[in-house]
């Protein structure tokens, strides 16, 4: 793996000008360019990952491997993020700019996006649909490429290239389990290929893969330090953490399995009895609440079952023309378990005649009637209740993906052409079990005339008839789809000779139609169930044409330029790119690029029919000014509170735009030493974001409870606990990120002891700045950005150190993965995001989350020409992920450190190639 180069490229090729006169030189096409060239080294940095490296990693999926790369950052979607909008999918986020700014291609062409936008906004390509075993190589362009590919390529491009010329029959199977003998994975893949293009004039490749991964429950890691624990008080934290429930605060209570009723005289909640029947928490709430932790129910990793099918057929018509087709199908079923739902949720939905505001505060509306047998106050009163009697909720996502490409390529009159038709679809069925019919819940608790009254809660729930649950409990479902249709054409050729070689020209055009239909979960359109409304629907049509030039002006200087014009129904975009590579000596080259890019508003952002409610961790500016609880009843919970934000589509949005710069060098100081160093900068303007949660929380339109602060006996109006903010989409901000990438590869010739390679890949984020209307936030090295990610943070440094040793039929490989420490602050200059119970900064008074380093190892043995045996160990040293109380992607750990939650993981397998 050589950043910006192909490891297999020799020193001679590095110095060879593109389109050299020698007709015997093999020309290749590199991601980011439509012109074939003799040198794989371009002006843009491209990280090449070969099939061998992919297989040596021991990773089970393409997504799992890509998310270990140093260039991946906040905003990527790991498999274990089961509580997110797009649970059941996976995505990569280059430079931490989000999956929407990372274009993923399969064999150089787009795929239909996942049928449910992340955070209700961010359209992305689901990496889970890509088969692992048939991958030939992966090219990661660490530079903008809108001038070639159009929208979404602001941060770069990931092009996954599958095998096209396989012959024979190959069977591969492996099985794995953690050191705890759980989270088992079983994978089997069959690849069949027949025909040789040179001799038989055809080739047909078929690949089938089946993967099964068992659910990993948080309770299964109860003895692994803090992993999976919602109750992190043993490590010095307060009880009011995001994965704890049942605690009582002035004028409020989180939802509790015993039920809690509001004293009409004091306004405070009182917990009903029987806590020991439900909670495993020994140290209980001093305020009288019934503390419980989500680790009694929640998954750390989902149950996943995947089938991937892929076939490619190529027919060589004659020496100059061939036709081909690609067929792909993926079925992925996943299930993630979450805690039981609340009987008193707050939900949002599009306004109706009956409810123009589109908000129902069931936390106020659901009350226990005065005559209810469990009402200890004898008057109608508010309540809080975690419905343990209903059971945990399973979030099930079944996604079907299909793709067909029909194309032709060849040579006509000196032009190399490639044209094709692509159709791709994603069909997603979502089911959330054990949801509520809120009308029945409200009547069963508060209406003595209802046939369902009384609904007994907590310790007396055994009295309830089955007919009540049949009416009250439901499964919410949604069936979504995306469709993508493309017709494309491109052609390239050499023109006249320049002093350094022939001028290369490429021309291309495409027409693309994207459709999204993402209805909300059943029952959410009018607030009649316990979930908020999340929906998007719309269509986008794009016509584009582009041109590219490659000019070896002299033997040592190569200039490149590209220009693309995209026409949308609402706007047009013209994006240029310029590149320069100077090779003064054959072992050294300087390179640089300037690029412009854009991202069109997605359907979820631009359609008036789109609305979603997301959540984020914020500091309440009213109840926690300056990072300290306000007088009159505020608590530390107000300084780190989860709120909802209603996000509504805006048809008047303009596209995001970007400017990117790279400047670097490639140097081979010795025959077996390769290195590259690239500085990069991306500035994305006119960004499409909801109003920042910080701003939205300060608006008078923010929805709050009525437990207002009381100072010296005077009630402070509109100062209750923050619940929901209104955050419409807008073009409001810019982001600027910059840093350095280093890639050093050393080959070692060990004589009788074989050969080895050592590869260091380092990405350093020097600055990650986002600015809104009133403030500029520096996130590099901090726990932010929490508005646009799962609050995983922005580490300044990520390093992969990859070693490989070959001797005879043996190979042993090892990879050290490192991420640097993080300040436990939301942005540079902010106060510590979480505090210990004694008021000191978290953790350990330093307000800094430790760095995390893991070691992965694998080995392969060629038993014969047909049989290969292999084994791997991930997280060899069984490092435990550092405790992280802020992120909501993993329970008490950062989702970037997921291998430290699972623990040491073993895998063994075999591959057999039939004669």
XYZ file of N, CA, C and O in Angstrom, residues 309-471:
652
model
N -24.279 -12.003 -4.195
C -24.086 -12.698 -5.461
C -23.570 -11.703 -6.487
O -24.048 -10.564 -6.567
N -22.616 -12.142 -7.285
C -22.069 -11.267 -8.315
C -21.624 -12.110 -9.501
O -21.029 -13.187 -9.334
N -21.910 -11.622 -10.698
C -21.413 -12.283 -11.903
C -21.055 -11.235 -12.939
O -21.683 -10.165 -13.011
N -20.039 -11.525 -13.713
C -19.629 -10.668 -14.819
C -19.339 -11.541 -16.020
O -18.616 -12.544 -15.913
N -19.895 -11.144 -17.137
C -19.634 -11.846 -18.382
C -19.044 -10.902 -19.405
O -19.515 -9.768 -19.563
N -17.992 -11.350 -20.077
C -17.323 -10.535 -21.091
C -17.202 -11.343 -22.368
O -16.779 -12.513 -22.350
N -17.560 -10.748 -23.482
C -17.473 -11.393 -24.799
C -16.622 -10.521 -25.710
O -16.956 -9.356 -25.953
N -15.493 -11.094 -26.172
C -14.602 -10.371 -27.070
C -15.109 -10.561 -28.494
O -14.946 -11.625 -29.106
N -15.744 -9.535 -29.054
C -16.335 -9.654 -30.386
C -15.262 -9.779 -31.459
O -15.378 -10.589 -32.394
N -14.242 -8.960 -31.352
C -13.091 -9.019 -32.246
C -11.936 -8.327 -31.548
O -12.017 -8.019 -30.353
N -10.879 -8.054 -32.281
C -9.691 -7.486 -31.650
C -9.950 -6.100 -31.071
O -9.234 -5.661 -30.162
N -10.979 -5.411 -31.560
C -11.194 -4.027 -31.159
C -12.408 -3.789 -30.272
O -12.559 -2.692 -29.721
N -13.300 -4.777 -30.125
C -14.546 -4.518 -29.411
C -14.920 -5.689 -28.504
O -14.733 -6.855 -28.872
N -15.460 -5.347 -27.345
C -16.014 -6.357 -26.446
C -17.271 -5.804 -25.788
O -17.439 -4.594 -25.666
N -18.153 -6.699 -25.411
C -19.330 -6.327 -24.644
C -19.268 -7.051 -23.306
O -18.649 -8.114 -23.181
N -19.901 -6.465 -22.299
C -19.833 -7.059 -20.968
C -21.107 -6.750 -20.199
O -21.863 -5.829 -20.538
N -21.337 -7.531 -19.183
C -22.464 -7.277 -18.283
C -22.053 -7.636 -16.871
O -21.253 -8.566 -16.657
N -22.571 -6.878 -15.905
C -22.368 -7.164 -14.486
C -23.726 -7.296 -13.825
O -24.618 -6.475 -14.055
N -23.881 -8.317 -13.016
C -25.103 -8.523 -12.257
C -24.723 -8.693 -10.792
O -23.849 -9.494 -10.451
N -25.370 -7.917 -9.937
C -25.082 -8.020 -8.511
C -26.354 -8.058 -7.690
O -27.342 -7.385 -8.026
N -26.338 -8.852 -6.639
C -27.483 -8.940 -5.724
C -26.952 -9.123 -4.308
O -25.990 -9.872 -4.066
N -27.584 -8.420 -3.377
C -27.205 -8.547 -1.971
C -28.463 -8.556 -1.114
O -29.377 -7.771 -1.338
N -28.493 -9.451 -0.150
C -29.570 -9.491 0.847
C -28.897 -9.466 2.214
O -28.107 -10.358 2.547
N -29.201 -8.425 2.993
C -28.578 -8.295 4.321
C -29.658 -8.066 5.358
O -30.396 -7.090 5.297
N -29.753 -8.981 6.301
C -30.727 -8.888 7.384
C -29.976 -8.672 8.698
O -29.076 -9.437 9.039
N -30.358 -7.629 9.406
C -29.702 -7.344 10.678
C -30.736 -7.032 11.737
O -31.837 -6.551 11.442
N -30.373 -7.307 12.978
C -31.270 -7.056 14.105
C -30.449 -6.574 15.284
O -29.429 -7.187 15.637
N -30.910 -5.476 15.886
C -30.200 -4.840 16.994
C -31.198 -4.633 18.122
O -32.299 -4.126 17.892
N -30.834 -5.014 19.335
C -31.744 -4.933 20.481
C -31.479 -3.667 21.283
O -30.337 -3.351 21.629
N -32.577 -2.964 21.582
C -32.505 -1.755 22.398
C -33.392 -1.918 23.631
O -34.156 -2.883 23.739
N -33.314 -0.971 24.532
C -34.050 -1.045 25.794
C -35.554 -0.889 25.562
O -35.988 -0.398 24.513
N -36.376 -1.294 26.539
C -37.824 -1.073 26.422
C -38.145 0.406 26.262
O -37.418 1.279 26.736
N -39.255 0.672 25.585
C -39.620 2.049 25.271
C -40.272 2.720 26.474
O -40.670 2.081 27.446
N -40.400 4.048 26.359
C -41.028 4.851 27.397
C -42.520 5.004 27.127
O -42.936 5.114 25.967
N -43.304 5.031 28.196
C -44.743 5.270 28.060
C -45.052 6.749 27.853
O -46.187 7.098 27.533
N -44.043 7.613 28.033
C -44.281 9.065 27.937
C -43.257 9.716 27.019
O -42.487 10.591 27.444
N -43.220 9.346 25.735
C -42.254 9.950 24.819
C -42.719 11.334 24.363
O -43.879 11.708 24.553
N -41.823 12.060 23.752
C -42.165 13.303 23.057
C -41.902 13.068 21.575
O -40.788 12.696 21.188
N -42.914 13.263 20.727
C -42.792 12.908 19.321
C -43.087 14.122 18.446
O -43.812 15.041 18.836
N -42.517 14.098 17.252
C -42.746 15.155 16.265
C -43.205 14.531 14.961
O -42.887 13.374 14.657
N -43.944 15.319 14.182
C -44.492 14.853 12.911
C -44.950 16.081 12.127
O -45.050 17.178 12.695
N -45.239 15.945 10.828
C -45.743 17.102 10.082
C -47.049 17.591 10.695
O -47.903 16.795 11.102
N -47.215 18.881 10.785
C -48.417 19.435 11.384
C -49.684 18.957 10.692
O -49.725 18.769 9.468
N -50.720 18.730 11.479
C -52.024 18.316 10.961
C -53.067 19.340 11.409
O -52.793 20.218 12.225
N -54.294 19.193 10.873
C -55.369 20.102 11.289
C -55.633 19.962 12.778
O -55.926 20.938 13.471
N -55.517 18.733 13.281
C -55.761 18.498 14.698
C -54.603 18.965 15.568
O -54.783 19.289 16.736
N -53.408 18.988 14.976
C -52.228 19.391 15.739
C -51.291 20.169 14.826
O -50.347 19.612 14.265
N -51.535 21.469 14.639
C -50.718 22.265 13.704
C -49.244 22.345 14.086
O -48.390 22.515 13.221
N -48.917 22.219 15.373
C -47.526 22.349 15.798
C -46.705 21.123 15.435
O -45.480 21.198 15.323
N -47.364 19.958 15.258
C -46.635 18.746 14.932
C -45.798 18.209 16.075
O -44.834 17.473 15.854
N -46.139 18.551 17.305
C -45.414 18.068 18.473
C -46.420 17.607 19.523
O -47.392 18.316 19.814
N -46.218 16.413 20.047
C -47.011 15.939 21.175
C -46.062 15.607 22.321
O -45.170 14.769 22.182
N -46.263 16.269 23.431
C -45.479 15.996 24.631
C -46.249 14.997 25.480
O -46.990 15.356 26.389
N -46.079 13.714 25.156
C -46.737 12.695 25.972
C -46.213 12.704 27.400
O -46.856 12.182 28.312
N -45.030 13.297 27.601
C -44.509 13.423 28.963
C -45.424 14.292 29.819
O -45.422 14.178 31.045
N -46.237 15.143 29.184
C -47.248 15.925 29.892
C -48.636 15.314 29.763
O -49.422 15.308 30.713
N -48.946 14.807 28.548
C -50.317 14.375 28.249
C -50.697 13.042 28.864
O -51.857 12.823 29.230
N -49.747 12.108 28.929
C -50.067 10.803 29.516
C -50.049 10.947 31.033
O -49.005 11.219 31.635
N -51.212 10.771 31.640
C -51.328 10.921 33.087
C -52.036 9.704 33.681
O -52.844 9.047 33.007
N -51.727 9.432 34.922
C -52.420 8.367 35.642
C -53.652 8.962 36.319
O -53.558 9.940 37.056
N -54.809 8.364 36.021
C -56.078 8.891 36.540
C -56.120 8.812 38.064
O -55.499 7.938 38.688
N -56.877 9.728 38.632
C -57.015 9.765 40.098
C -57.524 8.443 40.647
O -57.152 8.025 41.753
N -58.390 7.751 39.875
C -58.996 6.504 40.358
C -58.161 5.259 40.042
O -58.572 4.136 40.345
N -57.018 5.449 39.420
C -56.161 4.298 39.107
C -55.696 3.663 40.413
O -55.283 4.369 41.350
N -55.759 2.337 40.529
C -55.407 1.679 41.796
C -53.990 1.967 42.286
O -53.732 1.855 43.490
N -53.087 2.341 41.398
C -51.702 2.590 41.807
C -51.401 4.067 42.038
O -50.260 4.417 42.365
N -52.397 4.916 41.868
C -52.172 6.353 42.050
C -52.142 6.678 43.540
O -53.151 6.588 44.242
N -50.999 7.062 44.044
C -50.827 7.297 45.478
C -51.232 8.712 45.884
O -51.210 9.049 47.077
N -51.624 9.539 44.890
C -51.949 10.925 45.202
C -53.441 11.231 45.104
O -53.902 12.256 45.605
N -54.194 10.390 44.452
C -55.637 10.573 44.397
C -56.113 11.671 43.463
O -57.280 12.051 43.484
N -55.206 12.206 42.635
C -55.579 13.181 41.603
C -54.842 12.787 40.316
O -53.827 12.078 40.355
N -55.378 13.244 39.180
C -54.674 12.983 37.925
C -53.252 13.525 38.023
O -53.034 14.669 38.439
N -52.291 12.712 37.635
C -50.900 13.132 37.809
C -50.033 12.605 36.680
O -50.299 11.543 36.105
N -49.007 13.378 36.365
C -48.049 12.940 35.356
C -47.238 11.759 35.873
O -47.098 11.558 37.076
N -46.658 11.039 34.905
C -45.917 9.835 35.289
C -44.751 9.619 34.331
O -44.675 10.212 33.258
N -43.841 8.751 34.757
C -42.745 8.283 33.922
C -42.674 6.771 34.082
O -42.773 6.256 35.202
N -42.518 6.055 32.947
C -42.540 4.595 33.043
C -41.752 3.983 31.888
O -42.003 4.293 30.718
N -40.804 3.112 32.217
C -40.101 2.281 31.246
C -40.820 0.944 31.170
O -40.938 0.239 32.175
N -41.289 0.568 29.998
C -42.236 -0.538 29.876
C -41.528 -1.887 29.795
O -41.526 -2.570 28.763
N -40.943 -2.292 30.940
C -40.283 -3.579 31.009
C -41.262 -4.720 30.753
O -40.862 -5.792 30.288
N -42.530 -4.509 31.080
C -43.513 -5.564 30.879
C -43.763 -5.827 29.392
O -44.184 -6.911 29.011
N -43.483 -4.836 28.558
C -43.611 -5.023 27.106
C -42.378 -5.716 26.537
O -42.465 -6.517 25.613
N -41.209 -5.443 27.118
C -39.973 -6.080 26.672
C -39.137 -5.164 25.805
O -39.581 -4.099 25.369
N -37.884 -5.571 25.519
C -36.992 -4.738 24.708
C -37.489 -4.620 23.280
O -38.286 -5.429 22.805
N -36.998 -3.596 22.611
C -37.358 -3.373 21.214
C -36.232 -3.861 20.312
O -35.057 -3.566 20.567
N -36.591 -4.604 19.291
C -35.626 -5.014 18.281
C -35.779 -4.136 17.052
O -36.889 -3.959 16.545
N -34.668 -3.586 16.584
C -34.669 -2.806 15.355
C -34.137 -3.706 14.243
O -32.965 -4.061 14.219
N -35.027 -4.069 13.353
C -34.728 -5.030 12.290
C -34.629 -4.277 10.971
O -35.504 -3.469 10.635
N -33.563 -4.516 10.216
C -33.382 -3.894 8.907
C -33.027 -4.986 7.899
O -31.984 -5.638 8.034
N -33.907 -5.189 6.928
C -33.668 -6.162 5.865
C -33.514 -5.407 4.553
O -34.468 -4.810 4.060
N -32.300 -5.435 4.007
C -32.002 -4.646 2.814
C -31.696 -5.555 1.632
O -30.870 -6.464 1.725
N -32.382 -5.307 0.515
C -32.097 -6.003 -0.734
C -31.515 -4.991 -1.719
O -32.081 -3.926 -1.942
N -30.385 -5.359 -2.297
C -29.721 -4.472 -3.250
C -29.485 -5.244 -4.539
O -29.064 -6.411 -4.512
N -29.778 -4.620 -5.669
C -29.458 -5.252 -6.946
C -28.898 -4.215 -7.911
O -29.199 -3.022 -7.816
N -28.110 -4.700 -8.825
C -27.425 -3.813 -9.773
C -27.151 -4.582 -11.062
O -26.721 -5.732 -11.032
N -27.409 -3.941 -12.181
C -27.097 -4.519 -13.480
C -26.414 -3.464 -14.333
O -26.826 -2.302 -14.365
N -25.347 -3.874 -14.993
C -24.621 -3.009 -15.925
C -24.503 -3.743 -17.244
O -24.104 -4.913 -17.287
N -24.850 -3.084 -18.322
C -24.659 -3.617 -19.667
C -23.795 -2.616 -20.412
O -24.160 -1.430 -20.528
N -22.636 -3.063 -20.911
C -21.715 -2.113 -21.502
C -20.935 -2.666 -22.669
O -20.976 -3.866 -22.978
N -20.225 -1.767 -23.312
C -19.348 -2.127 -24.419
C -18.111 -1.252 -24.347
O -18.170 -0.088 -23.916
N -16.976 -1.808 -24.737
C -15.745 -1.037 -24.750
C -14.885 -1.519 -25.908
O -15.043 -2.644 -26.406
N -13.981 -0.657 -26.320
C -13.111 -1.033 -27.418
C -12.384 0.161 -27.986
O -12.189 1.184 -27.305
N -12.005 0.053 -29.256
C -11.234 1.084 -29.924
C -11.844 1.375 -31.286
O -12.129 0.452 -32.061
N -12.060 2.660 -31.572
C -12.574 3.108 -32.863
C -11.787 4.338 -33.290
O -11.757 5.337 -32.565
N -11.135 4.231 -34.446
C -10.415 5.363 -35.032
C -9.439 5.993 -34.037
O -9.326 7.222 -33.940
N -8.753 5.176 -33.265
C -7.771 5.668 -32.310
C -8.334 6.072 -30.964
O -7.584 6.424 -30.057
N -9.658 6.017 -30.798
C -10.306 6.345 -29.530
C -10.579 5.071 -28.737
O -11.153 4.116 -29.258
N -10.184 5.059 -27.472
C -10.594 3.996 -26.542
C -11.903 4.430 -25.898
O -11.968 5.473 -25.241
N -12.951 3.649 -26.088
C -14.257 4.046 -25.583
C -14.782 3.031 -24.568
O -14.386 1.864 -24.559
N -15.679 3.476 -23.727
C -16.385 2.622 -22.770
C -17.750 3.249 -22.539
O -17.849 4.427 -22.186
N -18.805 2.494 -22.737
C -20.153 3.017 -22.575
C -21.020 1.966 -21.899
O -20.749 0.764 -22.020
N -22.035 2.412 -21.176
C -22.854 1.428 -20.474
C -24.159 1.995 -19.965
O -24.366 3.206 -19.868
N -25.061 1.079 -19.655
C -26.325 1.361 -18.982
C -26.269 0.707 -17.610
O -25.910 -0.473 -17.491
N -26.622 1.459 -16.574
C -26.610 0.941 -15.207
C -27.979 1.135 -14.577
O -28.562 2.221 -14.660
N -28.481 0.084 -13.972
C -29.687 0.194 -13.157
C -29.384 -0.434 -11.804
O -28.857 -1.542 -11.715
N -29.736 0.282 -10.745
C -29.435 -0.185 -9.395
C -30.572 0.193 -8.467
O -31.159 1.276 -8.605
N -30.901 -0.697 -7.538
C -31.986 -0.457 -6.591
C -31.587 -0.936 -5.204
O -30.842 -1.904 -5.042
N -32.114 -0.252 -4.216
C -32.008 -0.685 -2.826
C -33.410 -0.697 -2.239
O -34.121 0.311 -2.307
N -33.824 -1.835 -1.711
C -35.136 -1.970 -1.091
C -34.943 -2.364 0.367
O -34.328 -3.383 0.667
N -35.476 -1.530 1.244
C -35.222 -1.699 2.679
C -36.532 -1.861 3.430
O -37.425 -1.018 3.328
N -36.628 -2.952 4.162
C -37.764 -3.159 5.071
C -37.258 -2.983 6.496
O -36.349 -3.674 6.947
N -37.867 -2.035 7.207
C -37.508 -1.758 8.603
C -38.671 -2.161 9.494
O -39.836 -1.884 9.182
N -38.346 -2.788 10.596
C -39.369 -3.148 11.578
C -38.817 -2.892 12.973
O -37.743 -3.387 13.326
N -39.554 -2.101 13.732
C -39.211 -1.853 15.130
C -40.269 -2.546 15.980
O -41.444 -2.182 15.945
N -39.835 -3.539 16.726
C -40.781 -4.315 17.512
C -41.108 -3.620 18.834
O -40.384 -2.725 19.287
N -42.205 -4.041 19.434
C -42.625 -3.561 20.760
C -42.719 -2.030 20.823
O -42.219 -1.393 21.750
N -43.390 -1.477 19.817
C -43.734 -0.059 19.831
C -45.149 0.102 20.397
O -45.835 -0.887 20.680
N -45.596 1.338 20.524
C -46.828 1.588 21.281
C -47.891 2.298 20.457
O -47.585 3.188 19.659
N -49.121 1.900 20.680
C -50.276 2.678 20.241
C -50.570 3.657 21.374
O -51.138 3.288 22.406
N -50.169 4.921 21.167
C -50.213 5.877 22.264
C -51.645 6.216 22.698
O -51.879 6.588 23.857
N -52.616 6.086 21.812
C -54.003 6.340 22.202
C -54.459 5.320 23.240
O -55.153 5.654 24.208
N -54.051 4.060 23.032
C -54.409 3.016 23.988
C -53.665 3.227 25.301
O -54.240 3.080 26.390
N -52.376 3.567 25.219
C -51.599 3.809 26.434
C -52.234 4.920 27.257
O -52.425 4.794 28.476
N -52.572 6.007 26.589
C -53.141 7.163 27.287
C -54.472 6.810 27.936
O -54.736 7.176 29.098
N -55.325 6.067 27.198
C -56.632 5.689 27.736
C -56.499 4.669 28.857
O -57.207 4.743 29.873
N -55.591 3.708 28.679
C -55.443 2.628 29.661
C -54.940 3.144 31.001
O -55.196 2.542 32.050
N -54.231 4.261 30.998
C -53.717 4.832 32.240
C -54.616 5.935 32.795
O -54.716 6.087 34.021
N -55.268 6.691 31.901
C -55.915 7.905 32.364
C -57.409 8.037 32.144
O -58.011 9.027 32.577
N -58.046 7.074 31.460
C -59.474 7.193 31.160
C -60.245 6.047 31.809
O -60.280 4.936 31.281
N -60.898 6.307 32.953
C -61.621 5.231 33.655
C -62.759 4.619 32.826
O -63.210 3.517 33.136
N -63.207 5.322 31.777
C -64.294 4.776 30.953
C -63.785 3.857 29.854
O -64.581 3.231 29.155
N -62.467 3.797 29.673
C -61.904 2.977 28.601
C -61.959 1.497 28.953
O -61.810 1.102 30.124
N -62.150 0.681 27.934
C -62.169 -0.778 28.134
C -60.804 -1.305 28.577
O -60.707 -2.428 29.087
N -59.747 -0.490 28.373
C -58.404 -0.940 28.719
C -57.975 -0.508 30.116
O -56.917 -0.908 30.596
N -58.765 0.319 30.770
C -58.422 0.848 32.082
C -58.752 -0.199 33.161
O -59.796 -0.864 33.096
N -57.915 -0.397 34.171
C -56.635 0.261 34.401
C -55.484 -0.574 33.855
O -55.496 -1.802 33.923
N -54.496 0.088 33.311
C -53.252 -0.563 32.910
C -52.315 -0.516 34.110
O -51.865 0.536 34.547
N -52.047 -1.697 34.687
C -51.160 -1.802 35.845
C -49.703 -1.746 35.374
O -49.333 -2.379 34.374
N -48.884 -1.013 36.082
C -47.490 -0.837 35.685
C -46.564 -1.409 36.747
O -46.975 -1.725 37.868
N -45.301 -1.540 36.373
C -44.263 -1.959 37.309
C -44.528 -3.312 37.937
O -44.825 -4.294 37.251
N -44.471 -3.365 39.247
C -44.572 -4.639 39.973
C -45.953 -5.273 39.888
O -46.127 -6.431 40.210
N -46.940 -4.501 39.440
C -48.293 -5.050 39.340
C -48.715 -5.327 37.894
O -49.886 -5.611 37.620
N -47.773 -5.285 36.967
C -48.104 -5.490 35.558
C -48.623 -6.901 35.285
O -49.288 -7.121 34.270
N -48.358 -7.830 36.200
C -48.843 -9.209 36.009
C -50.371 -9.278 35.988
O -50.956 -10.270 35.526
N -51.036 -8.249 36.461
C -52.497 -8.240 36.503
C -53.125 -7.923 35.143
O -54.332 -8.090 34.961
N -52.331 -7.457 34.205
C -52.878 -7.017 32.927
C -53.269 -8.196 32.041
O -52.524 -9.185 31.949
N -54.408 -8.118 31.374
C -54.819 -9.188 30.466
C -54.054 -9.119 29.148
O -53.566 -8.048 28.741
N -53.979 -10.239 28.464
C -53.292 -10.288 27.166
C -53.968 -9.380 26.143
O -53.306 -8.841 25.249
N -55.264 -9.183 26.285
C -55.988 -8.344 25.329
C -55.499 -6.895 25.374
O -55.522 -6.192 24.354
N -55.060 -6.435 26.547
C -54.535 -5.083 26.649
C -53.258 -4.951 25.827
O -53.102 -3.999 25.046
N -52.341 -5.894 25.977
C -51.090 -5.822 25.229
C -51.326 -5.984 23.731
O -50.638 -5.366 22.918
N -52.305 -6.798 23.365
C -52.621 -6.962 21.945
C -53.072 -5.652 21.327
O -52.791 -5.368 20.154
N -53.760 -4.822 22.101
C -54.233 -3.532 21.593
C -53.172 -2.446 21.716
O -53.117 -1.519 20.896
